[in-house]
Amino acid sequence: MKNEVREERAVVLDFLQNGYPFDTRPMHRKTPIVQALGINHFVLLELVPKKEVFLQPHKEVYIGEGKREEIHHIIGRINFEKLTETAKFSLEVIVKDLVEKNEKRFVDFFNTASPINTRRHQLELLPGIGKKHMWEILEQRKEKLFESFEDIKQRVRLLPNPKNAIIKRIIMDIKGEEKHKLFQ
């Protein structure tokens, strides 16, 4: 069995006060549903809020062990296809916000990325980064580790925006579009 990734915190993508519209159970049997994104591993989750709790998209909630303020329980992971349109729309904005808030984590990826096998490098899995950019990044980080997205942009010529490459790659990981997961 795969290692189970546990999230401590999540960001609300959408709050369905009356449950899913396609749920055919009578109204009194439906439960409110929260579609959320785990903050550390970018896992899509389906949560059940506590009674009388109303959650706005973009709100951060605690989902770890122990006492939870807003969340009653976690139903489990969900696929990208099951997200509501509101959740899909919120996803890119929330991922962008998380990348900006944790810039050091993602700049460190540029500083520590390694080969996957003899033919491919983790850096090449980022959209817009091919062999030329990869070699230039490796050369630049040998001289001095990168300190910010801006530093990467300044030192690696003609590199597409590194922050946007990270955001696009995280969304690709979430959608399950790639074999190798970089940030999940």
PDB file of C-alpha atoms in Angstrom, residues 5 7 37-44 77 95 98-99 102-113 122-123 125-127 129 149 162-174 178-184:
ATOM      1  CA  VAL A   5      -0.032  11.345   3.194  1.00  0.00           C
ATOM      2  CA  GLU A   7      -2.520  16.827   5.863  1.00  0.00           C
ATOM      3  CA  LEU A  37      -6.947  21.368  -0.931  1.00  0.00           C
ATOM      4  CA  GLY A  38      -4.316  20.130   1.519  1.00  0.00           C
ATOM      5  CA  ILE A  39      -1.686  22.789   2.135  1.00  0.00           C
ATOM      6  CA  ASN A  40       1.498  20.668   2.249  1.00  0.00           C
ATOM      7  CA  HIS A  41       0.875  17.876  -0.239  1.00  0.00           C
ATOM      8  CA  PHE A  42      -1.778  19.480  -2.474  1.00  0.00           C
ATOM      9  CA  VAL A  43      -4.216  16.606  -1.963  1.00  0.00           C
ATOM     10  CA  LEU A  44      -7.851  17.184  -2.959  1.00  0.00           C
ATOM     11  CA  ARG A  77      -9.498  12.076  -1.235  1.00  0.00           C
ATOM     12  CA  VAL A  95      -2.285  27.221  -5.450  1.00  0.00           C
ATOM     13  CA  LEU A  98       0.251  28.885  -1.391  1.00  0.00           C
ATOM     14  CA  VAL A  99       3.285  29.018  -3.698  1.00  0.00           C
ATOM     15  CA  ASN A 102       5.937  29.255   0.725  1.00  0.00           C
ATOM     16  CA  GLU A 103       8.384  30.669  -1.815  1.00  0.00           C
ATOM     17  CA  LYS A 104      11.409  29.268   0.044  1.00  0.00           C
ATOM     18  CA  ARG A 105      10.074  25.691  -0.241  1.00  0.00           C
ATOM     19  CA  PHE A 106       9.781  25.988  -4.022  1.00  0.00           C
ATOM     20  CA  VAL A 107      13.034  27.883  -4.530  1.00  0.00           C
ATOM     21  CA  ASP A 108      14.662  25.054  -2.540  1.00  0.00           C
ATOM     22  CA  PHE A 109      13.251  22.665  -5.155  1.00  0.00           C
ATOM     23  CA  PHE A 110      15.376  24.472  -7.788  1.00  0.00           C
ATOM     24  CA  ASN A 111      18.372  24.164  -5.431  1.00  0.00           C
ATOM     25  CA  THR A 112      17.951  20.455  -4.650  1.00  0.00           C
ATOM     26  CA  ALA A 113      16.171  18.863  -7.649  1.00  0.00           C
ATOM     27  CA  GLN A 122      13.216  16.622 -11.991  1.00  0.00           C
ATOM     28  CA  LEU A 123      13.728  20.163 -13.321  1.00  0.00           C
ATOM     29  CA  LEU A 125       9.276  18.036 -15.363  1.00  0.00           C
ATOM     30  CA  LEU A 126       8.463  21.723 -14.882  1.00  0.00           C
ATOM     31  CA  PRO A 127       6.541  23.239 -17.824  1.00  0.00           C
ATOM     32  CA  ILE A 129      12.073  23.856 -18.766  1.00  0.00           C
ATOM     33  CA  PHE A 149      12.026  33.314  -7.723  1.00  0.00           C
ATOM     34  CA  PRO A 162       9.743  30.012 -12.378  1.00  0.00           C
ATOM     35  CA  LYS A 163       6.819  30.734 -10.035  1.00  0.00           C
ATOM     36  CA  ASN A 164       4.287  30.135 -12.823  1.00  0.00           C
ATOM     37  CA  ALA A 165       6.110  26.924 -13.833  1.00  0.00           C
ATOM     38  CA  ILE A 166       5.740  25.642 -10.246  1.00  0.00           C
ATOM     39  CA  ILE A 167       2.035  26.630 -10.124  1.00  0.00           C
ATOM     40  CA  LYS A 168       1.318  24.927 -13.480  1.00  0.00           C
ATOM     41  CA  ARG A 169       3.182  21.792 -12.376  1.00  0.00           C
ATOM     42  CA  ILE A 170       1.284  21.565  -9.058  1.00  0.00           C
ATOM     43  CA  ILE A 171      -2.012  21.800 -10.941  1.00  0.00           C
ATOM     44  CA  MET A 172      -0.815  19.100 -13.364  1.00  0.00           C
ATOM     45  CA  ASP A 173       0.024  16.898 -10.328  1.00  0.00           C
ATOM     46  CA  ILE A 174      -3.419  17.556  -8.827  1.00  0.00           C
ATOM     47  CA  GLU A 178       1.815  13.224 -15.086  1.00  0.00           C
ATOM     48  CA  LYS A 179       3.385   9.922 -14.038  1.00  0.00           C
ATOM     49  CA  HIS A 180       5.957  11.554 -11.742  1.00  0.00           C
ATOM     50  CA  LYS A 181       4.511  13.642  -8.914  1.00  0.00           C
ATOM     51  CA  LEU A 182       6.772  16.488  -7.847  1.00  0.00           C
ATOM     52  CA  PHE A 183       4.801  18.205  -5.115  1.00  0.00           C
ATOM     53  CA  GLN A 184       2.278  15.657  -3.819  1.00  0.00           C
TER      54      GLN A 184
END
